[in-house]
Coordinates of C-alpha atoms in Angstrom, one line a residue:
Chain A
X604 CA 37.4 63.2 40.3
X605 CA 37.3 65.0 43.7
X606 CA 36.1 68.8 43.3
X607 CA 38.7 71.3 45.2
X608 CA 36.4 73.9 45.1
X609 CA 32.9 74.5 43.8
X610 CA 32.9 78.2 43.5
X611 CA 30.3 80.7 42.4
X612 CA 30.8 79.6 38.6
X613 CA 33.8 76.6 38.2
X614 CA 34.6 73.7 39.7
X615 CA 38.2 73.1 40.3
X616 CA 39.7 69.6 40.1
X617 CA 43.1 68.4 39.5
X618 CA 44.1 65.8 37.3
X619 CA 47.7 63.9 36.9
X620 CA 49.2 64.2 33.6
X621 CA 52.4 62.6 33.3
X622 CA 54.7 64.7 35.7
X623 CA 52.1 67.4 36.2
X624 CA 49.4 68.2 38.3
X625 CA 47.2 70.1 36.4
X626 CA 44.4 72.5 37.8
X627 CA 41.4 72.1 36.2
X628 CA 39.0 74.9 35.9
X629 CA 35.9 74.3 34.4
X630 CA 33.0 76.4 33.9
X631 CA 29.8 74.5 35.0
X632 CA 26.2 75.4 33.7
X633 CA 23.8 77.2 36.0
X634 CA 20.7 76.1 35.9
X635 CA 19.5 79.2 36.7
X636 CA 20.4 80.9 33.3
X637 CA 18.2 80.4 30.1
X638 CA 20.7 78.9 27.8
X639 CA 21.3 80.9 25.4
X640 CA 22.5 83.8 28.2
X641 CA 24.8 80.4 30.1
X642 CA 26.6 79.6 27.0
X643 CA 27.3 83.4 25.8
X644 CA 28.7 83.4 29.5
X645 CA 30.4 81.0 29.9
X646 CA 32.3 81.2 26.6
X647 CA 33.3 84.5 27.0
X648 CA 35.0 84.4 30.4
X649 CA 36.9 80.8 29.4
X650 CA 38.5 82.9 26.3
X651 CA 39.0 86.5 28.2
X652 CA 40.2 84.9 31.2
X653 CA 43.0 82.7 29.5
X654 CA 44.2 85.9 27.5
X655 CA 44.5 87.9 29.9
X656 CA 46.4 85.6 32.0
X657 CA 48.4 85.0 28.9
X658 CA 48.7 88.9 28.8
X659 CA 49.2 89.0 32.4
X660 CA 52.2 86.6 32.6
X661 CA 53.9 88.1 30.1
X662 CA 54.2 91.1 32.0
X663 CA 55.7 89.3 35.0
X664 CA 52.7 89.1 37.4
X665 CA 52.1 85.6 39.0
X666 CA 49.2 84.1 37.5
X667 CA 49.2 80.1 36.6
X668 CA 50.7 78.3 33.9
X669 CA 48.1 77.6 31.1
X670 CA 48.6 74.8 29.9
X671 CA 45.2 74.0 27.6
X672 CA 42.1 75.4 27.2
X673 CA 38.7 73.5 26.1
X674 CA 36.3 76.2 24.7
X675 CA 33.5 73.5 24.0
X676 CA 33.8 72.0 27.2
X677 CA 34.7 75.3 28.9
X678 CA 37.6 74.0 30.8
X679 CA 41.6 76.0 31.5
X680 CA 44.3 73.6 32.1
X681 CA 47.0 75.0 34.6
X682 CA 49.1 75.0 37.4
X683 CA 48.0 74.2 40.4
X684 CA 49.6 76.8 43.0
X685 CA 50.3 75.5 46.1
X686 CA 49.8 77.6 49.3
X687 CA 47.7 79.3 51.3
X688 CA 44.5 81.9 49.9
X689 CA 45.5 85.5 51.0
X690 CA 41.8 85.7 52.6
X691 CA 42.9 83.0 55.5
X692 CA 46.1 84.5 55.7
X693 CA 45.3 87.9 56.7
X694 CA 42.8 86.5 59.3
X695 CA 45.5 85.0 61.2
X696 CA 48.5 87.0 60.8
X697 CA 49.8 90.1 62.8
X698 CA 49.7 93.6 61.6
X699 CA 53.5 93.7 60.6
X700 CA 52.5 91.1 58.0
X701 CA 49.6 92.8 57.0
X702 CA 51.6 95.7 55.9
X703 CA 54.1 93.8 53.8
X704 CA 51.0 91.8 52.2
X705 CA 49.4 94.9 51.5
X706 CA 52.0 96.5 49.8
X707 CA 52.5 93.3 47.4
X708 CA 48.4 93.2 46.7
X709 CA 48.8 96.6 46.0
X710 CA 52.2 96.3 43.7
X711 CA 50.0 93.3 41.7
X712 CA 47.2 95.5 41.1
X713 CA 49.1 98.2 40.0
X714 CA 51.1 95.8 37.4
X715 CA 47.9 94.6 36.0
X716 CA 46.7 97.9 35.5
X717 CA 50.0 99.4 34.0
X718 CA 49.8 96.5 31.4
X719 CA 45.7 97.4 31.0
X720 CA 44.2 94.1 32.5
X721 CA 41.8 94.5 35.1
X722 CA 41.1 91.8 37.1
X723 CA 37.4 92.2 37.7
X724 CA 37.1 90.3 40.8
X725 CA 40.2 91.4 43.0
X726 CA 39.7 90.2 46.2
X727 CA 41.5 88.3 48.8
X728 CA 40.0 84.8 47.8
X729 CA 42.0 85.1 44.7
X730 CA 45.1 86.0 45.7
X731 CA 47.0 83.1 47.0
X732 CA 50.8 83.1 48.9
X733 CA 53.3 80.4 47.9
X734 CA 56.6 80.7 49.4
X735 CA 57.4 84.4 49.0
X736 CA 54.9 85.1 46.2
X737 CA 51.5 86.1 45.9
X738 CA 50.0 84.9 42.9
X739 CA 46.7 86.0 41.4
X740 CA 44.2 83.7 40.0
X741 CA 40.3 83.7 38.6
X742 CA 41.0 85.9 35.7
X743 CA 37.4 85.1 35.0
X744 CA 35.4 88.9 35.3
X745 CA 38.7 90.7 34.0
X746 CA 39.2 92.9 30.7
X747 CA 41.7 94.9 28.9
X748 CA 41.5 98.4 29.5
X749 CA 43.5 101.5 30.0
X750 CA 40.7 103.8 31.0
X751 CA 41.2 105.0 35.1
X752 CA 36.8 104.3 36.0
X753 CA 37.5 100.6 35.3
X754 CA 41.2 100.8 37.4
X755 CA 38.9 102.7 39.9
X756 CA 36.3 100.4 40.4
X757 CA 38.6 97.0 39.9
X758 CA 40.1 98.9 43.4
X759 CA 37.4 99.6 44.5
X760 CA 36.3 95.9 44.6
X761 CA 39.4 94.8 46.0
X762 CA 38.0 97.5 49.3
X763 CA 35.1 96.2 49.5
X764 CA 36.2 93.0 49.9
X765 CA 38.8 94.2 52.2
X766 CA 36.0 96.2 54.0
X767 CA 33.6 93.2 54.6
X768 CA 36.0 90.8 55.3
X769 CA 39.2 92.3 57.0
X770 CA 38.3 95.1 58.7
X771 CA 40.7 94.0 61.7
X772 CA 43.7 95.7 59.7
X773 CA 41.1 97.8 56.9
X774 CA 43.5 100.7 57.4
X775 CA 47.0 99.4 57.5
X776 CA 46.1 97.4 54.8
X777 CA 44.4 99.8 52.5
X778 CA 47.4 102.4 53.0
X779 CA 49.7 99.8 52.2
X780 CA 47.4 98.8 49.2
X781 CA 47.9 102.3 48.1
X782 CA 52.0 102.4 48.4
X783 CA 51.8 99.7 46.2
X784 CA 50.0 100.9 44.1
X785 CA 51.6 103.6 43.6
X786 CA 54.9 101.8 42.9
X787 CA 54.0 99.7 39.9
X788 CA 51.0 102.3 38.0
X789 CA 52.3 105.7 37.3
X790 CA 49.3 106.5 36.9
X791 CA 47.8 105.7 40.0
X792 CA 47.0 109.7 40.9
X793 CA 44.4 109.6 38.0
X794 CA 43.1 106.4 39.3
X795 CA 43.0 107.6 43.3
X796 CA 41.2 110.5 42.0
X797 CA 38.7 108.5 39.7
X798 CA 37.9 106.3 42.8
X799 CA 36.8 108.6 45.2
X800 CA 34.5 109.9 42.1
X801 CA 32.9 106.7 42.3
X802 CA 32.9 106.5 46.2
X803 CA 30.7 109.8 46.2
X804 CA 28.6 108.4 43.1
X805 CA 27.8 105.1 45.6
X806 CA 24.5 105.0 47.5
X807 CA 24.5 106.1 50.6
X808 CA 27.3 107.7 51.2
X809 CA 27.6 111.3 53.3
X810 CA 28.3 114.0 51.0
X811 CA 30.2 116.8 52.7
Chain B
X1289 CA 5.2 93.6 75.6
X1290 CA 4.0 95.7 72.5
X1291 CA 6.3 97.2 70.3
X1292 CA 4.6 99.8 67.4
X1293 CA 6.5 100.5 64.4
X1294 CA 6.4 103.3 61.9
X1295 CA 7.6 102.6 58.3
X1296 CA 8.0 105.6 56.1
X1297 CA 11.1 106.1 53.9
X1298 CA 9.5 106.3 50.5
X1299 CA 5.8 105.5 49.4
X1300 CA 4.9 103.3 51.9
X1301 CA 3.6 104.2 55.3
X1302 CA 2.5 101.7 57.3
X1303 CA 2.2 101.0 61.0
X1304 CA 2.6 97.6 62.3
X1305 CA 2.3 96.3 66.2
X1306 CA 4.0 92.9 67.4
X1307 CA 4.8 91.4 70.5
X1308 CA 8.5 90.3 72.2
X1309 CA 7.5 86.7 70.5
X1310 CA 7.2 88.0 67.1
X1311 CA 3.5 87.6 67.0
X1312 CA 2.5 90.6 64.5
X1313 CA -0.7 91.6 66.1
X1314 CA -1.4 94.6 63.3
X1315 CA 0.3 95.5 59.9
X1316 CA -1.4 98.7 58.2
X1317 CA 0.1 100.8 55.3
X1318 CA -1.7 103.3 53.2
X1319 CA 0.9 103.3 49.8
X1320 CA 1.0 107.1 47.9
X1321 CA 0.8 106.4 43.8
X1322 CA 2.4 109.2 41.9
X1323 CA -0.1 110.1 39.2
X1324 CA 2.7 110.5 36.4
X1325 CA 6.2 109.4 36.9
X1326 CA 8.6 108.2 39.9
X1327 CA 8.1 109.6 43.5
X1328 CA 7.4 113.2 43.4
X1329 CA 8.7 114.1 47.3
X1330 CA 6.6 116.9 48.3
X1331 CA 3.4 114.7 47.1
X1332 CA 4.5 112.0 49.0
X1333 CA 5.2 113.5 52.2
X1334 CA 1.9 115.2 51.6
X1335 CA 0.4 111.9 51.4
X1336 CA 1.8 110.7 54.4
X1337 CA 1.1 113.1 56.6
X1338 CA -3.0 113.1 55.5
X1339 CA -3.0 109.1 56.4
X1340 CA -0.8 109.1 59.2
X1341 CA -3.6 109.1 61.6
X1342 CA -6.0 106.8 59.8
X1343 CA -2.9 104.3 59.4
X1344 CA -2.7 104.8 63.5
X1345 CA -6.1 104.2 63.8
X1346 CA -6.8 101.0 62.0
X1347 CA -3.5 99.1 63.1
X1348 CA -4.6 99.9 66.8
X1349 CA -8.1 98.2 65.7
X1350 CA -6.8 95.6 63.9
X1351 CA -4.5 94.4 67.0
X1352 CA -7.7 95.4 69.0
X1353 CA -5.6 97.6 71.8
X1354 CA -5.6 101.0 72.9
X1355 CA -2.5 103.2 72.2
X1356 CA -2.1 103.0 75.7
X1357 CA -1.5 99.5 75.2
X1358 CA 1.4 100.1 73.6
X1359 CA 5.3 100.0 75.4
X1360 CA 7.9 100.6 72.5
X1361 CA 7.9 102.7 69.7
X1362 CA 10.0 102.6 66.7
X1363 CA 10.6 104.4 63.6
X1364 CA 12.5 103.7 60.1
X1365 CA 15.4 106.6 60.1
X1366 CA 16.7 106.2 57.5
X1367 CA 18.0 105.5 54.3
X1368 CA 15.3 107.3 52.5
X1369 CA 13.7 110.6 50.9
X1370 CA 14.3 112.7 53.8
X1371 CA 10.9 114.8 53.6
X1372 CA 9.7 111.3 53.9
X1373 CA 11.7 110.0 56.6
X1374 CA 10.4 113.1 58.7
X1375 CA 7.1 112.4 58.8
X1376 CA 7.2 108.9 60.5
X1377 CA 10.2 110.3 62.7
X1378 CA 8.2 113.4 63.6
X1379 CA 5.3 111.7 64.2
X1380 CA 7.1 108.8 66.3
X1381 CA 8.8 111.5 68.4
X1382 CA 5.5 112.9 69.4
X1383 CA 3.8 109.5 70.5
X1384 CA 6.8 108.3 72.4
X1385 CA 6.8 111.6 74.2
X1386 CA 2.8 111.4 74.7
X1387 CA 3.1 108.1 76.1
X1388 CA 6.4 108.3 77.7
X1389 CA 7.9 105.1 76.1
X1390 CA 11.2 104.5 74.8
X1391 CA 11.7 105.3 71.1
X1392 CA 13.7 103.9 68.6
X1393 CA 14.8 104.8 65.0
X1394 CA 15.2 101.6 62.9
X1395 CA 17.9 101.1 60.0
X1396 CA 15.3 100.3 57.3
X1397 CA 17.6 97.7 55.4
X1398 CA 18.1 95.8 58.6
X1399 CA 14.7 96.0 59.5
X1400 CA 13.7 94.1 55.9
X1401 CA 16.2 91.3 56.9
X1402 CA 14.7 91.2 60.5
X1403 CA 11.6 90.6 59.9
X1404 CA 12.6 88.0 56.7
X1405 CA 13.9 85.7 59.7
X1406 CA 11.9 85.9 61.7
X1407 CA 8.9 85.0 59.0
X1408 CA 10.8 82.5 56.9
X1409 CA 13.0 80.6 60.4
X1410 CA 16.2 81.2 58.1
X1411 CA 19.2 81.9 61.3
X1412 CA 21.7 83.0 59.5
X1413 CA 21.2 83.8 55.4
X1414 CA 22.5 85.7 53.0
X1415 CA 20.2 88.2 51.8
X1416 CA 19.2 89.9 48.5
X1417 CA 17.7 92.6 49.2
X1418 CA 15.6 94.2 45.9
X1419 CA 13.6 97.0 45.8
X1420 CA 12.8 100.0 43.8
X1421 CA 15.7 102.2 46.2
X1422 CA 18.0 99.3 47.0
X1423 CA 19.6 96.2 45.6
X1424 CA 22.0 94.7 48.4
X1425 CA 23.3 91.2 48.7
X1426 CA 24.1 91.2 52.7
X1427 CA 25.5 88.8 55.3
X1428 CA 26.5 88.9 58.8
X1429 CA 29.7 88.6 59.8
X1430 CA 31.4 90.1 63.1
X1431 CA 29.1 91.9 64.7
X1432 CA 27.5 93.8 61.2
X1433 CA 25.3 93.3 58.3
X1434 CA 27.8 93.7 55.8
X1435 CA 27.3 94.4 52.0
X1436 CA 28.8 91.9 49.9
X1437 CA 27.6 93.4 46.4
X1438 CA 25.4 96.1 45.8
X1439 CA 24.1 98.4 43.1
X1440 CA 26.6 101.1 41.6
X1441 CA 23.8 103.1 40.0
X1442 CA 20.3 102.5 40.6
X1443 CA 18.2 100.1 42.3
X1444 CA 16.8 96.6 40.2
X1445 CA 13.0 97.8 41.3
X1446 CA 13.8 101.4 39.8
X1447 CA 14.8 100.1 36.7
X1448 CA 12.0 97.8 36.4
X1449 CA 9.6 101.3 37.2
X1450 CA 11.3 103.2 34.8
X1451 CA 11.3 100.4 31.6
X1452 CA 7.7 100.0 32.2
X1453 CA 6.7 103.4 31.8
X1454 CA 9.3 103.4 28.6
X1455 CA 6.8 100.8 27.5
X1456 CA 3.3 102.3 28.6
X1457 CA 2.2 100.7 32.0
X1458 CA 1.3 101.9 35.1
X1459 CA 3.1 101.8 38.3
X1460 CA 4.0 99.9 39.1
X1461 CA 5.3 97.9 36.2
X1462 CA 7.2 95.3 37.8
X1463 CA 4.3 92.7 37.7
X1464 CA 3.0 93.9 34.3
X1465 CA 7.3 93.5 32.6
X1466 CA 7.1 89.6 34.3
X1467 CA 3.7 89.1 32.7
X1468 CA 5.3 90.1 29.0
X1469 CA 8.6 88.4 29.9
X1470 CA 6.4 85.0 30.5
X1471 CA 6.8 84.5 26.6
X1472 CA 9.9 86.1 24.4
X1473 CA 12.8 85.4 22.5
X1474 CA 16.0 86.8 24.1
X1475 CA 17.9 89.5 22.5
X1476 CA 21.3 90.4 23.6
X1477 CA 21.7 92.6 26.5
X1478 CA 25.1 93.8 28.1
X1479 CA 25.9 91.8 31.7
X1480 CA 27.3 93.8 33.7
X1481 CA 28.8 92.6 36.9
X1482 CA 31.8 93.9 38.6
X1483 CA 33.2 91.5 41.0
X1484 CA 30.3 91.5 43.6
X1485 CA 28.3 94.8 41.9
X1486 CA 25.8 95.4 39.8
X1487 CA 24.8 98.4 37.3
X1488 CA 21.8 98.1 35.8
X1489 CA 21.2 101.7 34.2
X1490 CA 23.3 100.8 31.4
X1491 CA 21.1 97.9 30.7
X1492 CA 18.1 100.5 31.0
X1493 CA 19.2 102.4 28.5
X1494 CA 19.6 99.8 25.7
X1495 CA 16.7 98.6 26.7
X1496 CA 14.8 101.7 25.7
X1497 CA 16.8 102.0 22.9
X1498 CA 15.5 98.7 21.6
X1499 CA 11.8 99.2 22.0
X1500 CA 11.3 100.7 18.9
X1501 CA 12.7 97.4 16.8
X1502 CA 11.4 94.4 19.6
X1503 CA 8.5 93.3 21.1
X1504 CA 7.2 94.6 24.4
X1505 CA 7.5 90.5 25.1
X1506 CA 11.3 90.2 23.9
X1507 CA 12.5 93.3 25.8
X1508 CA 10.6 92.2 29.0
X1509 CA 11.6 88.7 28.9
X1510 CA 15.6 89.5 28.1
X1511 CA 15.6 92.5 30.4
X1512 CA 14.8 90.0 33.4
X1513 CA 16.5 87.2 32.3
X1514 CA 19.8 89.2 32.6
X1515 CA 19.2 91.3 35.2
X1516 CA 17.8 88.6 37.2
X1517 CA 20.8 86.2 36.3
X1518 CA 23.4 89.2 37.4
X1519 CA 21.6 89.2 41.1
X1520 CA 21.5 85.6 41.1
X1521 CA 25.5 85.3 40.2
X1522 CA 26.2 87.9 42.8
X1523 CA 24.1 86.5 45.6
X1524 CA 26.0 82.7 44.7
X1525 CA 28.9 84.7 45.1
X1526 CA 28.1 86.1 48.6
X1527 CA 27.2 82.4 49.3
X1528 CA 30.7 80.8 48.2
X1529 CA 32.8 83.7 49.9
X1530 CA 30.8 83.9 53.5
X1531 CA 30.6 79.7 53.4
X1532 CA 26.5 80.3 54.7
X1533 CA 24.0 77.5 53.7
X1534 CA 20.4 79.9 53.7
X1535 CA 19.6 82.7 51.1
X1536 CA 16.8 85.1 51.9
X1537 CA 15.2 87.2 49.1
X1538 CA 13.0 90.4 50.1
X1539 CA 12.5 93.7 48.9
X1540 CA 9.3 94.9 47.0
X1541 CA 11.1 92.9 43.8
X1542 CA 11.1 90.0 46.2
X1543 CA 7.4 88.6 45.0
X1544 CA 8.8 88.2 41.2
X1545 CA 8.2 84.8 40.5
X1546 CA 11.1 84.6 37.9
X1547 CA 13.9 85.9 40.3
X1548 CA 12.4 83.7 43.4
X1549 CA 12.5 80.5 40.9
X1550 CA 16.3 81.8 39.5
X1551 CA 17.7 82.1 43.1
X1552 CA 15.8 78.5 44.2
X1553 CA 17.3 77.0 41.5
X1554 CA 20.9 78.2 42.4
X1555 CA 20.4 77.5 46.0
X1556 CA 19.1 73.9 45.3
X1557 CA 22.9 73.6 42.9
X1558 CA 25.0 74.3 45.8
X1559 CA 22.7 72.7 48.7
X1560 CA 21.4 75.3 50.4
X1561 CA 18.2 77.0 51.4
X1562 CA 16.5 79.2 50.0
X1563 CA 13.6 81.9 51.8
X1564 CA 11.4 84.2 50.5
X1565 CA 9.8 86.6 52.4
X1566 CA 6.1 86.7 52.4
X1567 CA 4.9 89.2 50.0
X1568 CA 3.1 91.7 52.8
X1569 CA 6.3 91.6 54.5
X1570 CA 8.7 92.0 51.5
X1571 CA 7.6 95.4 50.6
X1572 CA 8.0 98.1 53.2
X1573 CA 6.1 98.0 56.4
X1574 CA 5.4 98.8 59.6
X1575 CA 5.8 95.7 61.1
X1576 CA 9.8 95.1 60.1
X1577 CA 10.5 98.0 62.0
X1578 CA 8.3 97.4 64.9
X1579 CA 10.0 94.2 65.3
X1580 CA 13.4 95.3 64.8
X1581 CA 12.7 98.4 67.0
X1582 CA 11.7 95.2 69.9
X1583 CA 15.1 93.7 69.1
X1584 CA 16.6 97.2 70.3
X1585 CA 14.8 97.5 73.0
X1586 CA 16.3 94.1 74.7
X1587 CA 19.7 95.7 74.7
X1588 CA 18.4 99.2 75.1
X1589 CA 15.4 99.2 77.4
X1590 CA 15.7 103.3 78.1
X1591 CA 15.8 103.9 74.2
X1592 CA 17.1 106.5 72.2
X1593 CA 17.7 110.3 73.5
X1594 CA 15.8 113.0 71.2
X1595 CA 18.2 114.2 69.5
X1596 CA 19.9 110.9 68.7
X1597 CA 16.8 110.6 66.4
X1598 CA 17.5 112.9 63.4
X1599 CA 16.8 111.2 60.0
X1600 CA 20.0 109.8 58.2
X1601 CA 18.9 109.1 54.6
X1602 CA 22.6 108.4 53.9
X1603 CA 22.3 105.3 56.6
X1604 CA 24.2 102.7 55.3
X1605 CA 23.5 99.1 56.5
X1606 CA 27.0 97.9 57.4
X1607 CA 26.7 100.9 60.1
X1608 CA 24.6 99.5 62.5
X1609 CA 25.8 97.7 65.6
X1610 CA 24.1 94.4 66.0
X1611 CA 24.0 93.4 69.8
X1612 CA 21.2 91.2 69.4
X1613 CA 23.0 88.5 67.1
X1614 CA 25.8 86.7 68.8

């Protein structure tokens, strides 16, 4: 079994299965956890995360295929999208692309949010282009809600990550974040508004 | 080449003294203990500027020299309480002039994550950096410290301060919550982490809320045990997105034994290493900023002007330029 990637809380391996490659996703203990607090954990987030990328699909957003999932061994069988991890992308392209990517991140998160998933963890890492589409994966901190403070901070992540790792093309690709946005959640002014709330409530930050 | 530092941005102040090589020659603090409750900031700029002098005093002694001696000062300008913060600037401002040495205000934040390389030999970690005013999970990349993850409400050390006077102890409470937590059965507790944040006054509030039907040991022992696994998950997080290999833990919540046993653990899962700062460095001092203050001076021998030395209790950490790290 060769591990694609040993993130912060799954290993990802693939596996043949007849015609299929299938992405395995499998939620590893931590030793660091007592484990009564590991197994709540890692329960929880195999069963949210394949719902809401149930949910997410069938609102046309481009999450993986599920195929199984393996609460006791806490493992999701999917597709395994090819292509390359927005995060690398941006790093290398020119700010002409950045614009049209931004625009797209920000069309996926306003989908989610029109159909009440938040993502929990939207950042570049998990947002990967194949062909012409980005697809969004690691459902794994994500929820169903409608209210605009969990829209606003699921953004608010996805700036911070922007922030600390692409600050090249921060603006450009924040605006277009928010054209997005705006496109796919008609209720994005609520959730701009709730946002900069949150901004002021953050440490640190000057208060005019 | 001496470089004297002045720490004093909440109830710490302490003066420290090193040398270009990192040799700490003197690290003094006189800490101000609120009689009842949290920081009260009038007492505790009261209370720094009655020690201020005796601090001087003994951390001249102590790295036997004469203020004379001395060719740098620095100062910790923020983020802080800013009646706080003007009592080490004000009194900083007054010795640089005295002696006519450069002067330079210090990003406290930084100046904890200085001073944790330097002590622990870690080049390039990602730090957690827990106190009772911050909880930051930072890593350098182009040029900045840059926050990966941070608190959204209120710092882990603050809601460690405030469960222990829910229960009855005196401040502080950290050490006395991981003496109960040593034994206890857990109870369930809310985990709250948003991508790379944390909020931990929501888990403060059920805690108190629970007191009346656990034991002091059961709410102390679950309390940490998810808190502490929240900053461990983030800080892996940092880890697995920045690609680093070293983790450095400092911060006054830095000498829990618990949290530094949670993030070894984690480290030794995904091969890397792990640093903790010693504890007289972990909690706020004079000698992080004196150090950091000689970093500043290498690419700033003339120092900073006057008036570039207001307080900024707003600073955040991801502001600072950082020519010394290339």
């Amino acid at each position: 079994m060769d591990i694609l990637k040993h993130g912060a809380e799954a290993i990802l391996y693939l596996k043949k299965y007849e015609n299929e490659i299938i992405l395995f996703k499998e939620r590893i203990s931590k030793g660091y956890r007592i484990q009564i607090l590991d197994y709540k954990i890692r329960t929880e987030r195999t069963s949210h995360e394949a719902k809401l990328m149930i949910s997410a699909r069938k609102n046309n957003i481009n999450v993986p295929k599920i195929f199984f999932i393996d609460k006791e061994k806490f493992i999701i069988g999917m597709e395994f999208i090819k292509g390359e991890r927005i995060k690398e992308y941006l790093l290398n392209c020119t700010e002409f692309e950045a614009k049209r990517i931004g625009e797209e991140i920000g069309k996926i998160a306003g989908k989610l949010h029109a159909s009440g998933i938040i993502h929990g963890d939207l950042t570049t890492s998990n947002m990967i282009l194949s062909g012409e589409k980005i697809f969004i994966i690691d459902f794994g901190l994500g929820f169903f809600s409608k209210r605009y403070e969990d829209m606003a901070t699921d953004l608010m992540v996805l700036k911070e990550a922007i922030t600390s790792v692409h600050f090249k093309y921060l603006n450009t690709l924040w605006e277009n974040i928010i054209k997005g946005y705006s496109l796919e959640n008609k209720e994005y002014k609520n959730v701009l508004d709730t946002l900069k709330k949150i901004e002021m409530r953050g440490r640190y930050i000057k208060r005019e | 080449m001496l470089c004297l530092g002045i720490e004093s941005t909440a109830h710490t102040f302490g003066i420290g003294i090193v040398d270009e090589k990192g040799n700490i020659l003197s690290n003094e603090k006189d800490v101000y203990k609120p009689k009842v409750g949290g920081i009260h900031p009038k007492e505790c700029t009261e209370h720094h500027l009655n020690v201020a002098n005796d601090v001087l005093k003994k951390s001249l002694e102590t790295a036997k020299i004469n203020l004379n001696d001395i060719d740098i000062i620095s100062f910790s300008q923020g983020p802080g309480i800013p009646g706080v913060l003007r009592i080490g600037a004000v009194f900083s401002r007054a010795l640089a002039l005295k002696l006519k040495k450069p002067l330079f205000g210090v990003n406290h934040c930084i100046a904890h994550i200085e001073i944790g390389k330097l002590l622990t030999h870690s080049i390039d970690p990602v730090t957690l950096y827990v106190s009772g005013g911050n909880t930051q999970v930072i890593a350098f990349t182009e040029g900045k410290y840059r926050i990966f993850g941070e608190t959204q409400d209120i710092g882990i050390g603050n809601a460690l301060d405030k469960l222990a006077r829910e229960l009855g102890f005196e401040h502080p409470g950290g050490p006395k919550i991981e003496e109960y937590a040593k034994s206890g059965n857990y109870i369930n507790f809310s985990y709250v982490v948003k991508g790379m944040d944390l909020s931990f006054s929501g888990i403060l509030t059920e805690a108190k809320k629970k007191i009346k039907n656990h034991s002091i040991n059961d709410i102390c022992y679950s309390f940490q045990e998810t808190c502490f696994a929240m900053l461990t998950e983030v800080t892996e997080r940092a880890v697995a997105h920045t690609d680093k290999n070293e983790v450095l833990l400092t911060g006054g919540v830095a000498a829990n034994k618990r949290l530094q046993e949670m993030l070894s653990i984690m480290c030794k899962e995904r091969g890397a290493k792990f640093y903790v700062v010693p504890q007289e460095f972990a909690g706020d001092n004079g000698a992080m900023i004196a150090w950091t203050g000689m970093l500043m001076y290498k690419y700033n021998p003339h120092g900073m002007k006057i008036y570039e030395t207001k307080i900024n209790r707003f600073w955040r950490t991801d502001e600072v330029d950082i020519p010394w790290i290339s």
